[in-house]
Coordinates of C-alpha atoms in Angstrom, one line a residue:
M139 CA 0.1 -0.5 -0.2
K140 CA 2.4 2.1 0.9
S141 CA 4.7 1.9 -2.6
L142 CA 1.0 2.7 -4.7
H143 CA 0.8 5.6 -2.2
I144 CA 3.9 6.9 -3.3
T145 CA 3.8 6.7 -7.0
G146 CA 0.7 8.7 -6.9
L147 CA 2.6 11.4 -5.4
I148 CA 5.5 11.0 -8.1
L149 CA 2.8 10.3 -10.8
A150 CA 1.0 13.9 -9.8
L151 CA 4.0 16.2 -9.0
W152 CA 5.4 15.2 -13.0
V153 CA 2.0 15.8 -13.7
C154 CA 2.1 18.8 -12.4
S155 CA 5.6 20.1 -13.6
S156 CA 4.8 19.8 -16.7
T157 CA 1.8 22.2 -17.4
I158 CA 4.2 24.8 -15.4
F159 CA 6.3 23.8 -18.1
S160 CA 4.4 24.2 -20.9
Q161 CA 2.5 27.0 -19.9
N162 CA 6.0 29.3 -19.5
Q163 CA 5.8 28.0 -22.3
N164 CA 2.8 29.5 -24.7
A165 CA 3.5 32.5 -22.8
Q166 CA 7.0 33.2 -24.2
Q167 CA 5.4 33.4 -27.8
Q168 CA 2.5 35.1 -27.8
P169 CA 4.0 38.8 -27.6
Q170 CA 5.9 37.3 -30.3
Q171 CA 3.6 36.1 -32.5
Q172 CA 1.7 39.7 -31.7
Q173 CA 4.1 41.7 -33.1
Q174 CA 4.4 39.4 -36.7
R175 CA 0.8 39.5 -36.9
P176 CA -0.1 42.5 -39.3
Q177 CA -3.9 44.4 -38.2
P178 CA -6.0 43.6 -40.4
Q179 CA -7.3 47.3 -41.1
Q180 CA -3.6 47.1 -43.1
L181 CA -4.1 44.0 -45.2
Q182 CA -7.4 45.1 -46.6
R183 CA -6.5 48.1 -47.9
P184 CA -4.3 46.7 -49.9
Q185 CA -6.0 44.4 -51.5
Q186 CA -9.4 46.6 -52.4
Q187 CA -6.8 49.2 -53.8
Q188 CA -5.5 46.4 -56.0
S189 CA -7.8 44.3 -56.6
L190 CA -11.2 47.3 -57.0
P191 CA -9.8 50.0 -59.0
Q192 CA -12.2 53.3 -57.3
Q193 CA -15.2 55.2 -59.6
P194 CA -15.7 58.6 -59.5
P195 CA -19.1 59.8 -57.8
P196 CA -21.4 61.1 -60.4
Q197 CA -20.7 64.9 -60.3
Q198 CA -16.6 64.1 -61.0
Q199 CA -17.6 61.8 -63.7
Q200 CA -19.2 64.9 -65.0
Q201 CA -17.1 67.2 -65.1
Q202 CA -14.3 65.4 -66.6
Q203 CA -17.1 64.4 -69.9
Q204 CA -17.2 68.4 -69.6
Q205 CA -13.3 69.4 -69.1
P206 CA -11.7 68.3 -72.4
S207 CA -14.0 70.8 -74.8
Q208 CA -13.2 74.0 -72.4
P209 CA -9.5 73.6 -73.4
Q210 CA -10.8 73.7 -76.4
Q211 CA -12.5 77.5 -75.9
Q212 CA -9.3 78.9 -74.6
Q213 CA -7.0 77.7 -77.2
Q214 CA -9.8 79.3 -80.6
S215 CA -10.0 82.3 -77.2
Q216 CA -5.7 82.8 -77.7
Q217 CA -5.7 82.3 -81.1
Q218 CA -8.0 84.8 -81.7
Q219 CA -6.2 87.5 -79.7
S220 CA -3.4 86.0 -81.2
Q221 CA -5.0 87.4 -84.5
S222 CA -5.9 90.2 -82.8
Q223 CA -2.4 91.8 -81.5
Q224 CA -1.1 90.6 -85.4
S225 CA -3.0 93.0 -88.0
Q226 CA -2.8 95.0 -84.7
S227 CA 0.6 95.4 -85.5
Q228 CA 0.9 95.4 -88.4
Q229 CA -2.0 98.8 -89.1
R230 CA 0.4 100.4 -86.8
R231 CA 3.9 99.6 -89.2
T232 CA 1.6 100.6 -91.9
R233 CA 0.7 103.4 -90.0
Q234 CA 4.3 104.9 -89.3
R235 CA 7.9 105.1 -91.8
P236 CA 10.6 101.8 -91.3
S237 CA 12.2 104.4 -89.2
E238 CA 10.1 105.7 -87.1
I239 CA 9.4 101.7 -86.2
V240 CA 11.8 100.6 -82.2
P241 CA 11.6 97.9 -80.7
A242 CA 10.0 97.5 -77.2
D243 CA 12.7 96.6 -75.6
K244 CA 15.4 99.1 -76.3
T245 CA 14.3 101.9 -75.2
T246 CA 13.6 100.3 -71.9
D247 CA 15.5 103.0 -70.2
L248 CA 13.2 105.7 -71.1
S249 CA 10.3 107.1 -68.8
E250 CA 6.3 107.7 -71.1
R251 CA 6.7 110.7 -71.2
A252 CA 9.8 110.8 -74.0
K253 CA 7.9 107.8 -75.5
I254 CA 5.5 110.0 -75.8
K255 CA 7.1 112.8 -77.1
N256 CA 9.7 111.0 -79.0
E257 CA 6.0 109.6 -81.3
E258 CA 4.6 113.2 -81.4
A259 CA 8.1 114.4 -82.7
S260 CA 8.5 111.7 -84.8
K261 CA 5.6 112.2 -87.0
A262 CA 5.3 113.5 -90.3
P263 CA 3.9 116.4 -91.0
A264 CA 0.4 115.9 -92.1
H265 CA -0.9 118.2 -95.2
V266 CA 3.1 118.9 -96.4
V267 CA 2.7 120.6 -100.4
W268 CA 6.2 121.9 -101.0
L269 CA 9.2 118.9 -99.6
R270 CA 12.9 118.8 -101.4
E271 CA 15.1 116.3 -99.5
M272 CA 19.2 117.0 -99.4
Y273 CA 22.2 115.4 -98.1
R274 CA 25.1 117.6 -95.6
N275 CA 28.3 117.3 -95.0
I276 CA 29.2 118.5 -91.6
D277 CA 32.6 119.2 -90.9
L278 CA 34.1 119.4 -87.7
N279 CA 36.9 121.9 -87.2
K280 CA 34.4 124.5 -88.3
D281 CA 33.9 126.6 -85.2
N282 CA 30.1 126.1 -85.8
N283 CA 30.4 122.8 -85.5
A284 CA 32.8 121.9 -82.9
A285 CA 30.0 121.4 -80.7
L286 CA 29.3 118.0 -81.9
Y287 CA 33.2 117.6 -81.7
Y288 CA 34.6 118.4 -77.7
P289 CA 34.9 117.2 -75.5
V290 CA 37.0 114.6 -77.2
Q291 CA 37.5 112.6 -74.5
P292 CA 33.5 111.9 -71.8
I293 CA 34.0 114.3 -69.0
G294 CA 32.9 113.5 -66.3
D295 CA 28.4 113.2 -67.9
R296 CA 29.9 115.5 -71.0
M297 CA 30.4 113.6 -73.6
N298 CA 30.2 114.8 -77.1
L299 CA 27.6 113.2 -80.4
F300 CA 29.7 110.0 -81.1
T301 CA 30.6 108.5 -78.1
T302 CA 26.3 108.6 -77.5
I303 CA 26.2 106.9 -80.7
F304 CA 29.3 104.2 -80.0
K305 CA 27.6 103.8 -76.5
L306 CA 23.8 103.3 -78.0
L307 CA 25.1 100.9 -80.8
A308 CA 27.4 98.9 -77.2
D309 CA 24.7 98.7 -75.2
N310 CA 22.6 97.5 -77.4
K311 CA 19.9 100.3 -77.3
I312 CA 19.9 101.7 -81.1
V313 CA 19.7 99.8 -84.3
A314 CA 22.4 101.2 -87.1
Y315 CA 22.3 100.4 -91.1
N316 CA 25.1 99.8 -93.6
Y317 CA 26.0 102.6 -95.5
L318 CA 25.0 101.5 -99.4
F319 CA 27.7 102.4 -102.4
D320 CA 25.6 105.2 -102.9
G321 CA 25.2 106.9 -100.4
R322 CA 21.9 105.6 -100.2
E323 CA 20.4 105.2 -96.7
V324 CA 17.6 102.1 -96.8
F325 CA 15.8 101.4 -93.3
T326 CA 15.0 97.6 -93.8
D327 CA 16.1 94.3 -91.6
E328 CA 18.2 93.1 -94.8
Q329 CA 20.3 96.2 -94.1
K330 CA 20.4 96.4 -90.6
L331 CA 24.5 95.7 -89.1
N332 CA 26.4 93.6 -86.9
F333 CA 28.6 95.7 -84.2
E334 CA 30.8 93.2 -83.5
N335 CA 32.9 93.6 -87.2
V336 CA 32.8 97.1 -87.3
L337 CA 34.2 96.5 -83.9
K338 CA 36.9 94.3 -85.6
N339 CA 36.6 95.8 -88.9
Y340 CA 38.5 99.1 -87.4
G341 CA 40.8 96.8 -85.0
I342 CA 38.5 98.7 -81.7
I343 CA 39.4 96.9 -78.4
Y344 CA 36.7 94.8 -76.7
K345 CA 34.8 92.1 -74.4
T346 CA 31.6 91.2 -74.8
E347 CA 28.9 90.6 -71.7
G348 CA 26.1 88.0 -72.5
S349 CA 24.7 86.4 -75.3
G350 CA 21.7 86.9 -77.9
D351 CA 19.9 90.1 -77.8
N352 CA 21.5 90.7 -74.4
I353 CA 24.3 91.2 -75.9
R354 CA 27.0 94.0 -74.7
Y355 CA 29.3 94.9 -75.7
L356 CA 32.2 97.0 -73.0
V357 CA 34.8 99.4 -74.9
E358 CA 36.8 102.0 -73.0
N359 CA 36.8 105.2 -73.4
A360 CA 39.7 105.6 -74.1
D361 CA 39.2 103.1 -77.0
I362 CA 36.6 104.7 -78.6
P363 CA 37.8 106.6 -81.7
S364 CA 36.0 109.9 -80.6
N365 CA 39.4 111.3 -81.8
E366 CA 38.9 110.8 -85.4
V367 CA 35.4 111.3 -86.0
T368 CA 35.5 114.3 -87.7
M369 CA 32.9 114.7 -90.2
Y370 CA 29.5 113.8 -90.3
Q371 CA 26.5 113.0 -93.4
I372 CA 23.6 114.1 -91.6
K373 CA 20.5 114.0 -94.4
E374 CA 17.6 117.1 -94.1
G375 CA 14.0 117.8 -95.6
W376 CA 12.7 121.5 -96.1
Y377 CA 9.1 121.3 -96.0
F378 CA 6.6 123.8 -96.3
D379 CA 3.1 122.4 -94.0
A380 CA 0.2 123.5 -95.7
A381 CA -1.9 123.0 -92.0
T382 CA -0.4 125.1 -90.1
G383 CA 1.3 127.3 -92.7
T384 CA 4.9 126.4 -91.4
Y385 CA 8.7 126.3 -93.3
K386 CA 10.7 124.1 -91.3
T387 CA 13.5 121.2 -91.8
Q388 CA 13.9 118.2 -90.2
V389 CA 17.1 116.2 -90.5
T390 CA 15.5 112.1 -90.5
A391 CA 19.3 110.3 -90.8
I392 CA 22.2 110.4 -89.6
C393 CA 25.9 109.1 -90.7
P394 CA 29.0 109.5 -88.4
M395 CA 32.6 109.5 -91.2
L396 CA 35.7 108.3 -89.5
V397 CA 38.5 110.0 -91.3
R398 CA 42.4 108.6 -90.6
Q399 CA 44.9 109.5 -91.7
D400 CA 48.2 107.1 -93.0
Y401 CA 51.4 108.0 -91.2
S402 CA 53.9 106.0 -93.4
V403 CA 51.8 107.0 -96.6
G404 CA 50.3 110.4 -95.8
D405 CA 47.2 110.1 -97.5
I406 CA 43.4 110.4 -95.8
T407 CA 40.5 107.9 -95.7
T408 CA 37.0 108.9 -95.0
N409 CA 35.0 105.8 -94.3
A410 CA 31.4 106.1 -93.7
L411 CA 30.3 103.8 -90.2
C412 CA 27.1 103.1 -90.7
W413 CA 22.9 105.8 -91.1
I414 CA 21.1 105.9 -87.9
P415 CA 17.8 107.0 -88.6
Y416 CA 17.4 110.2 -86.1
E417 CA 13.9 109.1 -85.1
N418 CA 15.9 106.9 -83.1
L419 CA 17.8 109.2 -81.5
R420 CA 16.3 111.9 -80.4
P421 CA 15.4 111.0 -76.8
Y422 CA 18.9 110.2 -75.9
L423 CA 20.4 113.4 -77.6
S424 CA 17.3 115.7 -76.0
R425 CA 19.0 114.7 -72.5
A426 CA 22.9 115.7 -74.1
M427 CA 23.8 119.2 -73.2
I428 CA 26.7 121.0 -75.2
M429 CA 27.8 124.1 -74.7
T430 CA 27.7 126.0 -77.6
S431 CA 29.6 129.7 -76.9
D432 CA 32.3 131.2 -75.2
Y433 CA 31.7 133.5 -73.7
N434 CA 28.1 131.9 -72.1
N435 CA 30.0 128.8 -71.1
V436 CA 26.4 127.2 -69.7
M437 CA 24.9 124.1 -70.9
T438 CA 21.7 125.8 -72.2
Y439 CA 21.3 123.2 -74.7
S440 CA 21.2 119.9 -75.9
I441 CA 22.1 118.3 -79.3
D442 CA 18.6 117.6 -80.3
D443 CA 18.7 121.2 -80.0
F444 CA 21.3 122.1 -82.3
F445 CA 19.8 120.2 -85.0
T446 CA 16.4 120.9 -84.7
K447 CA 17.3 124.5 -84.3
G448 CA 20.1 124.3 -87.8
M449 CA 22.4 126.0 -85.2
Y450 CA 25.4 123.7 -87.3
K451 CA 26.2 124.3 -90.6
G452 CA 27.4 122.3 -93.8
D453 CA 28.1 121.8 -97.7
I454 CA 25.1 120.8 -99.4
V455 CA 26.9 117.0 -100.9
K456 CA 23.3 115.5 -102.7
T457 CA 19.9 116.7 -103.8
V458 CA 17.3 113.9 -104.2
N459 CA 16.2 113.7 -107.6
L460 CA 15.1 111.8 -110.5
K461 CA 18.5 110.5 -111.8
D462 CA 19.9 109.6 -108.1
L463 CA 23.4 111.8 -109.5
S464 CA 25.2 113.6 -106.5
L465 CA 26.2 117.7 -106.8
A466 CA 29.5 116.4 -108.1
Q467 CA 28.5 113.9 -110.7
Q468 CA 26.2 116.9 -112.1
V469 CA 28.8 119.3 -112.1
G470 CA 32.2 117.7 -112.5
N471 CA 34.5 117.8 -109.2
D472 CA 35.7 121.5 -110.2
P473 CA 35.6 123.4 -106.5
E474 CA 34.3 126.4 -107.8
L475 CA 31.8 125.0 -110.1
L476 CA 30.2 122.8 -107.2
K477 CA 30.7 126.4 -104.9
L478 CA 28.6 127.5 -106.9
A479 CA 25.9 125.3 -107.5
Q480 CA 25.5 124.6 -103.6
D481 CA 24.8 129.0 -103.6
S482 CA 22.1 127.9 -106.1
I483 CA 20.3 125.3 -104.3
E484 CA 20.5 128.0 -100.9
N485 CA 19.2 130.8 -103.1
Q486 CA 16.5 128.8 -104.3
L487 CA 15.1 128.2 -100.5
K488 CA 15.6 131.1 -100.3
A489 CA 14.0 133.0 -102.6
F490 CA 10.9 129.9 -102.5
R491 CA 10.5 131.4 -98.1
K492 CA 10.3 134.5 -99.5
Q493 CA 7.4 133.7 -101.8
L494 CA 5.7 131.6 -99.6
W495 CA 4.3 135.3 -97.3
V496 CA 4.3 138.4 -100.0
Q497 CA 4.4 142.0 -98.2
Q498 CA 0.0 144.0 -99.2
D499 CA 0.2 147.0 -101.7
S500 CA -2.3 148.9 -100.3
T501 CA 0.8 149.9 -98.0
Q502 CA 3.0 150.5 -100.8
V503 CA 0.4 152.6 -102.0
V504 CA -0.7 154.5 -98.7
T505 CA 2.9 155.4 -97.8
G506 CA 3.8 156.7 -101.8
K507 CA 0.8 159.0 -101.7
S508 CA 1.0 160.9 -99.1
S509 CA 4.8 161.1 -99.2
K510 CA 4.2 162.6 -102.3
K511 CA 1.4 165.1 -100.1
E512 CA 4.0 166.4 -98.0
S513 CA 6.6 167.2 -101.2
S514 CA 4.3 169.3 -103.2
K515 CA 2.7 170.9 -100.0
T516 CA 6.2 171.2 -99.0
V517 CA 7.6 173.0 -102.8
S518 CA 4.1 175.3 -102.5
V519 CA 5.4 176.8 -99.1
K520 CA 8.8 177.7 -101.1
K521 CA 7.0 179.5 -103.8
E522 CA 5.1 181.5 -101.6
K523 CA 7.1 182.9 -99.7
E524 CA 9.9 183.6 -102.6
E525 CA 6.5 185.5 -105.0
K526 CA 6.1 187.9 -101.5
P527 CA 7.6 191.1 -101.3
K528 CA 9.3 192.1 -98.2
A529 CA 8.5 194.5 -96.2
A530 CA 10.6 197.9 -96.2
K531 CA 12.3 199.3 -93.6
P532 CA 11.3 202.6 -92.8
E533 CA 14.7 205.2 -93.1
K534 CA 16.4 206.5 -90.1
S535 CA 16.0 211.0 -90.3
S536 CA 18.9 212.8 -89.8
T537 CA 17.3 215.1 -87.9
P538 CA 17.0 214.7 -84.0
S539 CA 13.4 214.1 -82.7
A540 CA 11.8 216.3 -80.1
P541 CA 11.1 215.2 -76.4
T542 CA 9.0 213.4 -75.8
K543 CA 6.6 214.0 -73.0
S544 CA 5.2 212.4 -71.0
V545 CA 1.7 212.5 -69.4
R546 CA 0.9 211.8 -65.9
R547 CA -2.3 211.9 -64.0
T548 CA -2.0 215.2 -61.1
R549 CA -4.4 214.3 -59.0

């Protein structure tokens, strides 16, 4: 019996130990399984995205159906706007002269007031009934034109005409055109001048900055050949406007001439650099002040005033004619004949100006009658004086006169 009890106890102890050991193992495995087990929501969402595509609600479907029509309408409206802008630009170009067409990006440094003023000044007269166009050579060695040459090197804000033009071309603010072999100016895109070629041809040291339309040419003031530009050729027009009754001159184009001397040979060469429309230069020249007098050093005139007021003096080289011939081709190279031809053209301009305003004949007639009356009166008065006999003077008696008595009232 004792042996049976001992064996039962041993079996009970073995069962208890085995159950405790199994419980401990299960408790250690449960946290590992919880960490590895994914959440149910996370597993379901990717399965739905992969299995079923999302369908938009019916309102969004209607909007998506209407969206393809909207880009088409936008494209049509953009095309219409572009066509209207092109038509407006074409109309403006037809109204303007070629020299008046200036790219918009070339005048960004000008104010709106300067742009409007330049547009008004560059408009051609409306009712021109008479016009005479000619070319002149302006020699800067003459005293009347020296204001365009000095100072040769810039002094602060002061600079001469060629330095101003050179800096504008280097900064790509204005456009220049080629000087053709016959001296004509043609302001078209085909005849636009490449400023870099000018710098290379005449050996001017320069550096470039930027590229494309924004390119700039950096040139030191000492390397600008302003001392060699001692002559300009301009084209001017003399016209009479019937609407305003004015007789004026207007400069339409300007060309700087580079005069160089070869000291080894002694020859002097004159090279025309380019033609520049004066309308493009006007807003910049109106701000460039110059000194025009040795007695008054106040800079009261601009370069634009110098040209508009006709303060320059130059020799006529050519007039616009049917055969397109210069004076040298018409007359010859004889200096005396050239001088006579130039004087005759100047006299024609003066005679036409005198014919425009004639003095009234009535004033001359009235002054003539009054002078005749006054002369006849003076003649008649002189004759009357001569005809009147002179009164005889009383003769003095030799005998003494009797004494006179004074008669006074006596009281």
